Short mmCIF file of N, CA, C and O in Angstrom, two decimals:
data_model
loop_
_atom_site.label_atom_id
_atom_site.label_comp_id
_atom_site.label_asym_id
_atom_site.label_seq_id
_atom_site.Cartn_x
_atom_site.Cartn_y
_atom_site.Cartn_z
N MET A 1 -159.97 55.59 -15.01
CA MET A 1 -159.54 57.00 -15.98
C MET A 1 -159.33 58.36 -15.24
O MET A 1 -158.23 59.08 -15.74
N LEU A 2 -160.75 58.46 -14.77
CA LEU A 2 -160.72 59.81 -13.46
C LEU A 2 -159.52 59.87 -12.69
O LEU A 2 -158.86 60.68 -12.41
N GLN A 3 -158.79 58.73 -12.23
CA GLN A 3 -157.68 58.57 -11.19
C GLN A 3 -156.59 59.05 -11.74
O GLN A 3 -155.70 59.62 -11.01
N PHE A 4 -156.51 58.95 -12.86
CA PHE A 4 -155.20 59.61 -14.03
C PHE A 4 -155.16 60.71 -14.29
O PHE A 4 -153.84 61.33 -14.74
N MET A 5 -156.15 61.67 -14.37
CA MET A 5 -156.43 63.14 -14.80
C MET A 5 -155.57 63.78 -13.77
O MET A 5 -156.07 63.79 -12.39
N ARG A 6 -154.96 64.98 -14.22
CA ARG A 6 -154.07 65.93 -13.64
C ARG A 6 -154.37 67.07 -13.88
O ARG A 6 -155.26 67.23 -14.81
N ALA A 7 -153.96 68.03 -13.02
CA ALA A 7 -154.49 69.48 -13.38
C ALA A 7 -154.11 69.92 -14.69
O ALA A 7 -152.55 69.44 -15.34
N GLY A 8 -154.69 70.50 -15.52
CA GLY A 8 -154.24 70.81 -16.95
C GLY A 8 -155.09 69.81 -17.87
O GLY A 8 -154.71 70.34 -19.15
N ASP A 9 -155.23 68.76 -17.75
CA ASP A 9 -155.66 67.63 -18.33
C ASP A 9 -156.81 68.23 -19.15
O ASP A 9 -157.81 68.84 -18.46
N THR A 10 -157.07 67.58 -20.26
CA THR A 10 -158.82 67.89 -20.66
C THR A 10 -158.63 66.64 -21.01
O THR A 10 -158.73 65.37 -21.79
N LEU A 11 -160.12 66.10 -20.38
CA LEU A 11 -160.99 64.91 -20.80
C LEU A 11 -161.90 65.07 -22.24
O LEU A 11 -163.02 65.86 -21.97
N VAL A 12 -161.44 64.29 -23.01
CA VAL A 12 -162.32 64.28 -24.27
C VAL A 12 -163.33 63.15 -24.34
O VAL A 12 -162.55 62.09 -24.29
N VAL A 13 -164.16 63.51 -24.69
CA VAL A 13 -165.50 62.26 -25.09
C VAL A 13 -166.15 62.64 -26.06
O VAL A 13 -165.95 63.97 -26.64
N THR A 14 -166.62 61.57 -26.91
CA THR A 14 -167.30 62.02 -27.92
C THR A 14 -168.71 62.64 -27.55
O THR A 14 -169.19 64.02 -28.48
N ARG A 15 -169.48 62.12 -26.70
CA ARG A 15 -170.47 62.69 -26.18
C ARG A 15 -171.00 62.27 -25.05
O ARG A 15 -169.99 61.47 -24.34
N ILE A 16 -171.27 63.25 -23.96
CA ILE A 16 -171.38 62.94 -22.43
C ILE A 16 -172.77 61.73 -22.18
O ILE A 16 -172.31 61.62 -21.01
N ASP A 17 -173.40 61.62 -23.12
CA ASP A 17 -174.29 60.16 -22.62
C ASP A 17 -172.93 59.43 -22.43
O ASP A 17 -173.47 58.19 -21.80
N ARG A 18 -172.16 58.87 -23.50
CA ARG A 18 -170.91 58.15 -22.87
C ARG A 18 -169.99 58.55 -21.92
O ARG A 18 -169.35 57.26 -21.05
N LEU A 19 -170.45 59.17 -20.75
CA LEU A 19 -169.68 59.78 -19.41
C LEU A 19 -170.15 59.24 -18.64
O LEU A 19 -169.58 58.67 -17.74
N ALA A 20 -171.58 59.29 -18.32
CA ALA A 20 -172.23 59.40 -17.10
C ALA A 20 -173.45 58.94 -17.41
O ALA A 20 -174.27 58.88 -18.67
N ARG A 21 -174.30 57.97 -16.30
CA ARG A 21 -175.44 57.55 -16.71
C ARG A 21 -176.63 58.22 -15.92
O ARG A 21 -178.07 58.11 -16.54
N SER A 22 -176.29 59.45 -15.52
CA SER A 22 -177.71 60.40 -14.91
C SER A 22 -177.36 61.56 -14.72
O SER A 22 -175.64 61.79 -14.91
N MET A 23 -178.06 62.61 -14.74
CA MET A 23 -177.63 63.75 -14.40
C MET A 23 -176.50 64.04 -13.29
O MET A 23 -175.67 64.52 -12.96
N ARG A 24 -177.19 63.16 -12.18
CA ARG A 24 -176.43 63.29 -10.99
C ARG A 24 -174.90 62.65 -11.20
O ARG A 24 -173.58 63.25 -10.26
N ASP A 25 -174.91 61.42 -11.61
CA ASP A 25 -173.44 60.93 -12.22
C ASP A 25 -172.72 62.33 -13.03
O ASP A 25 -171.61 62.14 -12.08
N LEU A 26 -173.14 62.60 -14.09
CA LEU A 26 -172.36 63.72 -14.86
C LEU A 26 -172.24 65.36 -13.83
O LEU A 26 -171.10 65.36 -14.13
N GLN A 27 -172.95 65.38 -13.03
CA GLN A 27 -172.58 66.40 -12.19
C GLN A 27 -171.48 65.91 -11.18
O GLN A 27 -170.37 66.36 -10.77
N ASN A 28 -171.44 64.83 -10.60
CA ASN A 28 -170.52 64.40 -9.85
C ASN A 28 -169.05 64.28 -10.36
O ASN A 28 -167.86 64.55 -10.02
N ILE A 29 -168.71 63.64 -11.64
CA ILE A 29 -167.48 63.58 -12.35
C ILE A 29 -167.07 64.84 -12.61
O ILE A 29 -166.13 65.09 -12.72
N VAL A 30 -167.97 65.64 -13.12
CA VAL A 30 -168.02 67.34 -13.72
C VAL A 30 -166.91 68.14 -12.64
O VAL A 30 -166.07 68.78 -12.48
N HIS A 31 -168.13 67.50 -11.09
CA HIS A 31 -167.23 68.24 -10.12
C HIS A 31 -165.93 67.97 -10.19
O HIS A 31 -165.48 68.94 -9.34
N GLU A 32 -165.73 66.76 -9.89
CA GLU A 32 -164.27 65.78 -9.84
C GLU A 32 -163.37 66.51 -10.57
O GLU A 32 -162.45 67.15 -9.72
N LEU A 33 -163.67 66.41 -11.89
CA LEU A 33 -162.90 67.11 -12.70
C LEU A 33 -162.39 68.62 -12.37
O LEU A 33 -161.10 68.80 -12.61
N LYS A 34 -163.57 69.45 -11.80
CA LYS A 34 -163.42 70.70 -11.88
C LYS A 34 -162.35 70.50 -10.49
O LYS A 34 -161.41 71.64 -10.69
N GLN A 35 -162.74 69.86 -9.58
CA GLN A 35 -161.65 70.04 -7.99
C GLN A 35 -160.03 69.63 -8.86
O GLN A 35 -159.34 70.24 -8.14
N ARG A 36 -160.09 68.65 -9.85
CA ARG A 36 -158.67 68.35 -10.04
C ARG A 36 -158.28 69.71 -10.85
O ARG A 36 -157.14 69.05 -11.63
N GLY A 37 -158.63 70.45 -11.59
CA GLY A 37 -158.53 71.37 -12.57
C GLY A 37 -158.31 70.62 -13.92
O GLY A 37 -157.62 71.14 -14.61
N VAL A 38 -159.20 69.65 -14.28
CA VAL A 38 -159.59 68.90 -15.30
C VAL A 38 -160.67 69.75 -16.09
O VAL A 38 -161.57 69.71 -15.72
N HIS A 39 -160.25 70.07 -17.26
CA HIS A 39 -161.58 70.56 -18.42
C HIS A 39 -161.94 69.31 -19.05
O HIS A 39 -161.20 68.32 -19.30
N LEU A 40 -163.35 69.41 -19.41
CA LEU A 40 -164.18 68.51 -19.98
C LEU A 40 -164.71 68.58 -21.62
O LEU A 40 -165.01 70.13 -21.77
N ARG A 41 -164.25 68.50 -22.20
CA ARG A 41 -164.34 68.27 -24.03
C ARG A 41 -165.04 67.15 -24.84
O ARG A 41 -164.78 66.13 -24.67
N ALA A 42 -166.54 67.69 -24.94
CA ALA A 42 -166.99 66.60 -25.90
C ALA A 42 -167.04 66.79 -27.68
O ALA A 42 -166.99 67.93 -27.98
N THR A 43 -166.22 65.75 -28.47
CA THR A 43 -165.93 66.21 -30.12
C THR A 43 -167.35 66.29 -30.51
O THR A 43 -167.29 67.24 -31.87
N GLU A 44 -168.19 65.85 -30.28
CA GLU A 44 -169.72 65.71 -31.49
C GLU A 44 -170.69 66.92 -30.62
O GLU A 44 -171.58 66.81 -30.97
N GLN A 45 -170.17 67.64 -29.43
CA GLN A 45 -171.33 68.76 -28.82
C GLN A 45 -170.80 69.51 -28.66
O GLN A 45 -169.26 69.40 -28.14
N PRO A 46 -171.00 70.76 -28.80
CA PRO A 46 -170.30 71.82 -28.14
C PRO A 46 -169.95 72.35 -26.91
O PRO A 46 -170.32 73.01 -26.10
N ILE A 47 -169.13 71.54 -26.44
CA ILE A 47 -169.31 71.43 -24.90
C ILE A 47 -167.45 71.43 -24.33
O ILE A 47 -166.69 70.59 -24.79
N ASP A 48 -167.44 72.53 -23.83
CA ASP A 48 -165.73 72.58 -23.18
C ASP A 48 -166.01 73.40 -21.84
O ASP A 48 -166.41 74.60 -22.01
N THR A 49 -165.95 72.88 -20.64
CA THR A 49 -165.95 73.14 -19.34
C THR A 49 -165.19 74.45 -19.09
O THR A 49 -165.32 75.00 -17.96
N GLY A 50 -164.10 74.64 -20.22
CA GLY A 50 -163.50 75.65 -19.67
C GLY A 50 -164.06 77.16 -20.03
O GLY A 50 -163.09 78.02 -19.71
N THR A 51 -164.92 77.07 -20.68
CA THR A 51 -165.52 78.22 -21.05
C THR A 51 -166.92 78.28 -20.15
O THR A 51 -167.70 76.97 -19.95
N ALA A 52 -168.03 79.65 -20.12
CA ALA A 52 -169.04 79.66 -19.44
C ALA A 52 -170.19 78.93 -20.35
O ALA A 52 -170.76 78.26 -19.44
N ALA A 53 -170.19 78.94 -21.70
CA ALA A 53 -170.84 78.80 -22.64
C ALA A 53 -171.23 77.13 -22.70
O ALA A 53 -172.19 76.55 -22.27
N GLY A 54 -169.73 76.57 -22.42
CA GLY A 54 -169.75 75.53 -22.37
C GLY A 54 -170.09 74.47 -21.33
O GLY A 54 -170.80 73.42 -21.44
N LYS A 55 -170.01 75.26 -20.21
CA LYS A 55 -170.33 74.94 -18.93
C LYS A 55 -172.20 74.62 -18.73
O LYS A 55 -172.98 74.05 -18.37
N ALA A 56 -172.65 75.86 -19.17
CA ALA A 56 -174.16 75.80 -19.46
C ALA A 56 -174.77 74.56 -20.58
O ALA A 56 -175.97 73.97 -20.41
N PHE A 57 -174.06 74.63 -21.81
CA PHE A 57 -174.62 73.50 -22.83
C PHE A 57 -174.24 72.38 -21.97
O PHE A 57 -175.57 71.20 -22.11
N LEU A 58 -173.36 71.84 -21.08
CA LEU A 58 -173.43 70.77 -20.46
C LEU A 58 -174.25 70.41 -19.80
O LEU A 58 -175.09 69.56 -19.75
N ASP A 59 -174.87 71.37 -19.03
CA ASP A 59 -175.92 71.46 -17.89
C ASP A 59 -177.48 71.27 -18.70
O ASP A 59 -177.92 70.19 -18.06
N MET A 60 -177.75 71.60 -19.91
CA MET A 60 -178.75 71.94 -20.43
C MET A 60 -178.52 70.23 -20.89
O MET A 60 -179.80 69.31 -20.99
N LEU A 61 -177.87 69.70 -21.60
CA LEU A 61 -177.71 68.15 -22.20
C LEU A 61 -177.78 67.51 -21.39
O LEU A 61 -178.10 66.55 -21.66
N GLY A 62 -177.18 67.57 -20.20
CA GLY A 62 -177.28 66.80 -19.02
C GLY A 62 -178.90 66.35 -18.75
O GLY A 62 -179.12 65.30 -18.59
N VAL A 63 -179.47 67.52 -18.55
CA VAL A 63 -180.82 67.12 -18.31
C VAL A 63 -182.00 67.07 -19.14
O VAL A 63 -182.88 65.68 -18.88
N PHE A 64 -181.70 66.92 -20.37
CA PHE A 64 -182.41 66.60 -21.22
C PHE A 64 -181.97 64.77 -21.76
O PHE A 64 -182.52 63.95 -22.01
N ALA A 65 -180.31 64.63 -21.43
CA ALA A 65 -179.91 63.15 -21.40
C ALA A 65 -180.66 62.17 -20.49
O ALA A 65 -181.62 61.51 -20.57
N GLU A 66 -180.96 62.90 -19.28
CA GLU A 66 -182.04 62.27 -18.19
C GLU A 66 -183.25 62.11 -18.35
O GLU A 66 -184.18 61.01 -17.87
N PHE A 67 -183.64 63.82 -19.04
CA PHE A 67 -185.34 63.19 -19.40
C PHE A 67 -185.66 62.00 -20.53
O PHE A 67 -186.48 61.05 -20.79
N GLU A 68 -184.57 61.75 -21.40
CA GLU A 68 -184.74 60.96 -22.85
C GLU A 68 -184.86 59.84 -21.57
O GLU A 68 -185.55 58.36 -21.65
N THR A 69 -183.59 59.29 -20.90
CA THR A 69 -183.70 58.45 -19.94
C THR A 69 -184.56 58.06 -19.30
O THR A 69 -185.30 56.49 -19.06
N ASN A 70 -185.32 58.74 -18.26
CA ASN A 70 -186.56 58.32 -17.67
C ASN A 70 -187.87 58.11 -18.59
O ASN A 70 -188.48 57.14 -18.51
N LEU A 71 -188.06 58.98 -20.02
CA LEU A 71 -189.15 58.42 -20.90
C LEU A 71 -188.91 57.04 -21.31
O LEU A 71 -189.82 56.28 -21.12
N ARG A 72 -187.26 56.23 -21.63
CA ARG A 72 -187.25 55.65 -22.36
C ARG A 72 -187.76 54.24 -21.18
O ARG A 72 -188.24 53.06 -21.28
N ARG A 73 -187.45 54.81 -19.78
CA ARG A 73 -187.91 53.49 -18.61
C ARG A 73 -189.37 53.84 -18.07
O ARG A 73 -189.35 52.27 -18.23
N GLU A 74 -189.75 54.61 -18.48
CA GLU A 74 -191.40 54.60 -18.22
C GLU A 74 -191.86 53.90 -19.62
O GLU A 74 -192.81 53.28 -19.55
N ARG A 75 -191.50 53.81 -20.68
CA ARG A 75 -191.79 53.31 -22.29
C ARG A 75 -191.82 51.82 -21.87
O ARG A 75 -192.54 50.88 -22.33
N GLN A 76 -190.85 51.15 -21.62
CA GLN A 76 -190.43 50.17 -21.12
C GLN A 76 -191.17 49.32 -19.66
O GLN A 76 -191.54 48.44 -19.83
N ALA A 77 -191.48 50.45 -18.99
CA ALA A 77 -192.27 49.90 -17.88
C ALA A 77 -194.00 49.37 -18.48
O ALA A 77 -194.38 48.56 -18.10
N GLU A 78 -194.05 50.25 -19.21
CA GLU A 78 -195.68 50.61 -19.54
C GLU A 78 -195.51 49.06 -20.53
O GLU A 78 -196.33 48.09 -20.57
N GLY A 79 -194.78 48.92 -21.66
CA GLY A 79 -194.29 47.25 -22.02
C GLY A 79 -194.50 46.74 -21.63
O GLY A 79 -195.23 45.12 -22.04
N VAL A 80 -194.25 46.09 -20.65
CA VAL A 80 -193.66 45.07 -19.53
C VAL A 80 -195.28 44.70 -19.15
O VAL A 80 -195.56 43.73 -18.79
N ALA A 81 -195.86 46.14 -18.50
CA ALA A 81 -197.39 45.39 -17.83
C ALA A 81 -197.85 45.49 -18.89
O ALA A 81 -199.17 44.30 -18.84
N LYS A 82 -197.88 45.31 -20.40
CA LYS A 82 -199.11 45.20 -21.20
C LYS A 82 -198.48 43.87 -21.05
O LYS A 82 -199.71 43.00 -21.50
N ALA A 83 -197.44 43.38 -21.49
CA ALA A 83 -197.20 42.36 -22.01
C ALA A 83 -197.68 40.99 -20.88
O ALA A 83 -198.19 40.04 -21.13
N LYS A 84 -197.42 41.36 -19.32
CA LYS A 84 -197.98 40.63 -17.94
C LYS A 84 -199.55 40.71 -18.32
O LYS A 84 -200.28 39.46 -18.14
N ALA A 85 -200.11 41.91 -18.70
CA ALA A 85 -201.57 41.72 -18.61
C ALA A 85 -201.93 40.69 -19.73
O ALA A 85 -203.23 39.75 -19.84
N ASP A 86 -201.28 40.65 -20.93
CA ASP A 86 -201.25 39.74 -21.97
C ASP A 86 -201.01 38.38 -21.91
O ASP A 86 -201.33 37.79 -22.59
N GLY A 87 -200.45 38.30 -20.56
CA GLY A 87 -199.83 36.86 -20.26
C GLY A 87 -198.79 36.59 -20.99
O GLY A 87 -198.44 35.20 -21.28
N ARG A 88 -197.78 37.55 -21.69
CA ARG A 88 -196.42 36.77 -22.69
C ARG A 88 -195.24 37.25 -21.68
O ARG A 88 -194.57 36.94 -21.95
N TYR A 89 -195.31 37.68 -20.69
CA TYR A 89 -194.46 38.05 -19.95
C TYR A 89 -194.37 37.35 -18.45
O TYR A 89 -194.86 37.19 -17.57
N THR A 90 -193.20 36.43 -18.39
CA THR A 90 -193.05 35.76 -17.22
C THR A 90 -191.74 36.41 -16.40
O THR A 90 -191.97 35.58 -15.22
N GLY A 91 -191.26 37.27 -16.61
CA GLY A 91 -189.99 37.64 -16.06
C GLY A 91 -188.80 36.67 -15.93
O GLY A 91 -188.00 36.55 -15.27
N LYS A 92 -189.04 35.52 -16.84
CA LYS A 92 -188.00 34.42 -16.05
C LYS A 92 -186.97 34.10 -17.40
O LYS A 92 -186.03 33.53 -17.39
N GLY A 93 -187.08 35.40 -18.43
CA GLY A 93 -186.09 35.22 -19.42
C GLY A 93 -186.33 34.51 -20.69
O GLY A 93 -187.72 33.92 -20.55
N ARG A 94 -185.94 34.14 -21.63
CA ARG A 94 -185.68 33.26 -23.10
C ARG A 94 -186.22 31.68 -22.48
O ARG A 94 -185.25 31.91 -21.88
N PRO A 95 -186.35 31.02 -23.10
CA PRO A 95 -186.38 29.76 -22.73
C PRO A 95 -185.09 29.21 -22.95
O PRO A 95 -184.50 29.73 -24.18
N ARG A 96 -184.53 28.54 -22.52
CA ARG A 96 -183.56 27.79 -22.47
C ARG A 96 -183.15 26.81 -24.08
O ARG A 96 -184.37 26.29 -24.44
N SER A 97 -182.17 27.31 -24.38
CA SER A 97 -182.32 26.42 -26.10
C SER A 97 -181.26 25.35 -25.97
O SER A 97 -180.85 25.19 -27.09
N ILE A 98 -180.33 25.03 -24.81
CA ILE A 98 -179.85 23.65 -24.61
C ILE A 98 -179.99 22.93 -24.23
O ILE A 98 -180.65 22.79 -23.16
N ASP A 99 -179.83 21.65 -25.24
CA ASP A 99 -180.04 20.51 -24.59
C ASP A 99 -179.14 19.81 -23.78
O ASP A 99 -178.03 19.12 -24.28
N VAL A 100 -179.45 19.81 -22.33
CA VAL A 100 -178.52 19.54 -21.82
C VAL A 100 -178.08 17.82 -21.59
O VAL A 100 -176.85 17.44 -21.65
N ALA A 101 -178.96 16.94 -22.01
CA ALA A 101 -179.05 15.52 -22.05
C ALA A 101 -177.83 15.12 -23.40
O ALA A 101 -177.73 14.02 -23.18
N ALA A 102 -178.40 16.19 -24.02
CA ALA A 102 -177.71 15.85 -25.59
C ALA A 102 -176.34 15.83 -25.38
O ALA A 102 -175.14 15.23 -25.82
N VAL A 103 -175.90 17.28 -24.52
CA VAL A 103 -174.44 17.45 -24.38
C VAL A 103 -173.71 16.41 -23.51
O VAL A 103 -172.54 16.20 -24.15
N ARG A 104 -174.79 15.91 -22.28
CA ARG A 104 -174.17 14.90 -21.97
C ARG A 104 -173.99 13.61 -22.34
O ARG A 104 -173.05 13.05 -22.38
N THR A 105 -174.61 13.23 -23.61
CA THR A 105 -174.33 12.25 -24.40
C THR A 105 -173.40 12.24 -25.00
O THR A 105 -172.61 11.39 -25.57
N LEU A 106 -173.10 13.09 -25.97
CA LEU A 106 -171.97 13.83 -26.72
C LEU A 106 -170.67 13.69 -26.04
O LEU A 106 -169.39 13.24 -26.74
N LYS A 107 -170.53 14.34 -24.67
CA LYS A 107 -169.37 14.19 -23.81
C LYS A 107 -168.87 12.97 -23.61
O LYS A 107 -168.05 12.44 -23.47
N SER A 108 -169.93 11.81 -23.08
CA SER A 108 -169.87 10.72 -22.90
C SER A 108 -169.33 9.90 -23.99
O SER A 108 -168.37 8.55 -23.92
N GLN A 109 -169.77 10.16 -25.37
CA GLN A 109 -168.87 9.32 -26.38
C GLN A 109 -167.43 10.02 -26.53
O GLN A 109 -167.11 9.36 -27.96
N GLY A 110 -167.08 10.80 -25.46
CA GLY A 110 -165.85 11.09 -25.68
C GLY A 110 -165.45 12.77 -26.85
O GLY A 110 -164.44 13.15 -27.15
N LEU A 111 -166.59 13.31 -27.33
CA LEU A 111 -166.59 14.46 -28.11
C LEU A 111 -165.81 15.79 -26.93
O LEU A 111 -166.73 15.84 -25.87
N GLY A 112 -165.32 16.45 -28.08
CA GLY A 112 -165.02 17.81 -27.19
C GLY A 112 -165.70 19.03 -27.17
O GLY A 112 -166.91 18.40 -27.95
N ALA A 113 -165.96 20.02 -26.08
CA ALA A 113 -166.17 21.07 -26.33
C ALA A 113 -166.78 21.86 -28.00
O ALA A 113 -168.11 22.39 -28.24
N THR A 114 -165.69 21.82 -28.77
CA THR A 114 -165.83 22.39 -30.04
C THR A 114 -167.26 21.41 -31.20
O THR A 114 -167.94 22.02 -31.59
N GLU A 115 -166.77 20.18 -30.80
CA GLU A 115 -167.52 19.43 -31.91
C GLU A 115 -169.05 19.09 -31.33
O GLU A 115 -169.81 19.18 -32.26
N ILE A 116 -168.68 19.05 -30.02
CA ILE A 116 -170.65 19.12 -29.54
C ILE A 116 -171.08 20.71 -29.81
O ILE A 116 -171.98 20.35 -30.13
N ALA A 117 -170.71 21.54 -29.67
CA ALA A 117 -170.98 23.03 -30.32
C ALA A 117 -171.33 23.04 -31.78
O ALA A 117 -172.50 23.50 -31.62
N GLU A 118 -170.53 22.35 -32.07
CA GLU A 118 -170.82 22.65 -34.08
C GLU A 118 -172.00 21.74 -34.05
O GLU A 118 -172.97 21.73 -34.91
N LYS A 119 -172.21 20.63 -33.49
CA LYS A 119 -173.05 19.46 -33.63
C LYS A 119 -174.51 19.89 -33.13
O LYS A 119 -175.19 19.92 -34.07
N LEU A 120 -174.46 20.71 -31.97
CA LEU A 120 -175.57 21.01 -31.39
C LEU A 120 -176.15 22.35 -32.11
O LEU A 120 -177.30 23.31 -31.47
N GLY A 121 -175.25 23.30 -32.85
CA GLY A 121 -175.68 24.49 -33.21
C GLY A 121 -175.83 25.60 -31.97
O GLY A 121 -176.35 26.42 -32.24
N ILE A 122 -174.59 25.37 -31.36
CA ILE A 122 -174.53 26.50 -29.98
C ILE A 122 -173.22 26.81 -29.76
O ILE A 122 -172.50 26.38 -30.55
N GLY A 123 -172.78 27.78 -28.83
CA GLY A 123 -171.95 28.32 -29.02
C GLY A 123 -170.81 27.62 -27.68
O GLY A 123 -171.32 26.52 -27.06
N ARG A 124 -169.20 26.97 -28.47
CA ARG A 124 -168.69 26.37 -27.19
C ARG A 124 -168.96 27.02 -26.01
O ARG A 124 -168.96 26.21 -24.85
N ALA A 125 -169.03 28.33 -25.31
CA ALA A 125 -168.92 28.85 -24.07
C ALA A 125 -170.22 28.14 -22.99
O ALA A 125 -170.03 27.66 -22.10
N SER A 126 -171.19 27.94 -24.07
CA SER A 126 -172.61 26.91 -23.22
C SER A 126 -171.99 25.72 -23.15
O SER A 126 -172.79 25.25 -22.05
N VAL A 127 -171.59 24.95 -23.77
CA VAL A 127 -170.90 23.65 -23.82
C VAL A 127 -170.38 23.89 -22.25
O VAL A 127 -170.77 22.96 -21.49
N TYR A 128 -169.26 24.75 -22.31
CA TYR A 128 -168.50 24.74 -21.18
C TYR A 128 -168.90 25.04 -20.07
O TYR A 128 -169.10 24.29 -18.70
N ARG A 129 -170.51 25.81 -19.85
CA ARG A 129 -171.20 26.47 -19.01
C ARG A 129 -171.71 24.54 -18.33
O ARG A 129 -171.81 24.52 -17.34
N VAL A 130 -172.42 23.94 -19.51
CA VAL A 130 -172.88 22.77 -18.90
C VAL A 130 -172.02 21.66 -18.44
O VAL A 130 -172.42 20.94 -17.61
N PHE A 131 -170.92 21.84 -19.01
CA PHE A 131 -169.64 21.09 -18.61
C PHE A 131 -169.36 21.07 -17.15
O PHE A 131 -169.39 20.39 -15.83
N ASP A 132 -169.56 22.44 -16.62
CA ASP A 132 -169.38 22.65 -15.28
C ASP A 132 -170.73 22.29 -14.44
O ASP A 132 -170.35 21.92 -13.23
N GLN A 133 -171.82 22.59 -15.09
CA GLN A 133 -173.20 22.06 -14.48
C GLN A 133 -172.71 20.45 -14.17
O GLN A 133 -173.12 20.07 -12.88
N LEU A 134 -172.33 19.56 -15.23
CA LEU A 134 -172.05 18.21 -14.92
C LEU A 134 -171.29 17.62 -14.00
O LEU A 134 -171.57 16.67 -12.96
N ASP A 135 -170.38 18.73 -13.83
CA ASP A 135 -169.45 18.36 -12.49
C ASP A 135 -169.92 18.86 -11.34
O ASP A 135 -169.44 17.82 -10.13
N GLU A 136 -170.64 19.45 -11.34
CA GLU A 136 -171.42 19.96 -9.89
C GLU A 136 -172.62 19.33 -9.44
O GLU A 136 -172.80 18.63 -8.26
N MET A 137 -172.85 18.13 -10.40
CA MET A 137 -174.08 17.04 -10.51
C MET A 137 -173.44 15.88 -9.68
O MET A 137 -172.87 15.18 -10.45
N PRO A 138 -174.83 15.57 -9.25
CA PRO A 138 -173.61 13.99 -8.36
C PRO A 138 -173.91 12.92 -9.29
O PRO A 138 -174.71 13.21 -10.26
N ALA A 139 -173.40 12.14 -9.59
CA ALA A 139 -172.96 11.10 -10.53
C ALA A 139 -174.48 10.44 -10.56
O ALA A 139 -174.65 10.14 -9.21
N ALA A 140 -175.39 9.78 -11.60
CA ALA A 140 -175.98 9.08 -11.56
C ALA A 140 -175.91 7.70 -10.97
O ALA A 140 -174.86 7.05 -11.46
N PRO A 141 -176.77 7.28 -10.20
CA PRO A 141 -176.33 6.04 -9.71
C PRO A 141 -176.69 4.82 -10.54
O PRO A 141 -176.85 4.66 -11.53
N PRO A 142 -175.24 3.74 -10.25
CA PRO A 142 -175.38 3.13 -11.69
C PRO A 142 -176.55 1.65 -11.23
O PRO A 142 -177.24 1.82 -10.86
N ALA A 143 -176.99 1.49 -12.89
CA ALA A 143 -178.16 0.91 -12.68
C ALA A 143 -178.00 -0.87 -12.44
O ALA A 143 -176.91 -1.17 -12.61
N GLU A 144 -178.76 -1.18 -11.73
CA GLU A 144 -178.81 -2.35 -10.80
C GLU A 144 -178.98 -3.55 -11.65
O GLU A 144 -179.94 -3.75 -12.61
N ALA A 145 -178.10 -4.63 -11.88
CA ALA A 145 -178.28 -5.64 -12.67
C ALA A 145 -179.41 -6.55 -12.28
O ALA A 145 -179.74 -6.44 -10.96
N ALA A 146 -180.15 -6.93 -13.47
CA ALA A 146 -181.36 -7.80 -12.96
C ALA A 146 -180.89 -9.13 -12.15
O ALA A 146 -179.89 -9.91 -12.54
N GLU A 147 -181.72 -9.81 -11.48
CA GLU A 147 -181.57 -10.80 -10.69
C GLU A 147 -182.19 -11.91 -11.16
O GLU A 147 -183.20 -12.25 -11.53
#
């Protein structure tokens, strides 16, 4: 979007936190817009970089938004540390909920992805991911006949 902005344009956003991830990012975007002669306006905040008051308010909001992000990050880190101490955090994500063997069995019975997904109560995309895994796995060796 920034590539299409031209001198005299106004970039309109609802809130500045939807525009940038950090104060540094916001400053870089605002600097680039200024270099191109583009104004920034937020509809839900009194920000219009075409005015001195708007520029000042933008900087203040940016500082508070970054402060809030840092607080959230600290609280998250504290929560993770507590969960680790309590033995509830492994860092491996949630346990798998897809029974690969069941998908394999249903596929071998000739069922399609949609039918398998409905039978197992999972998404079709999950079934296709298992299909991809099955294609990458070497075929099981044939069972040898008893002599």
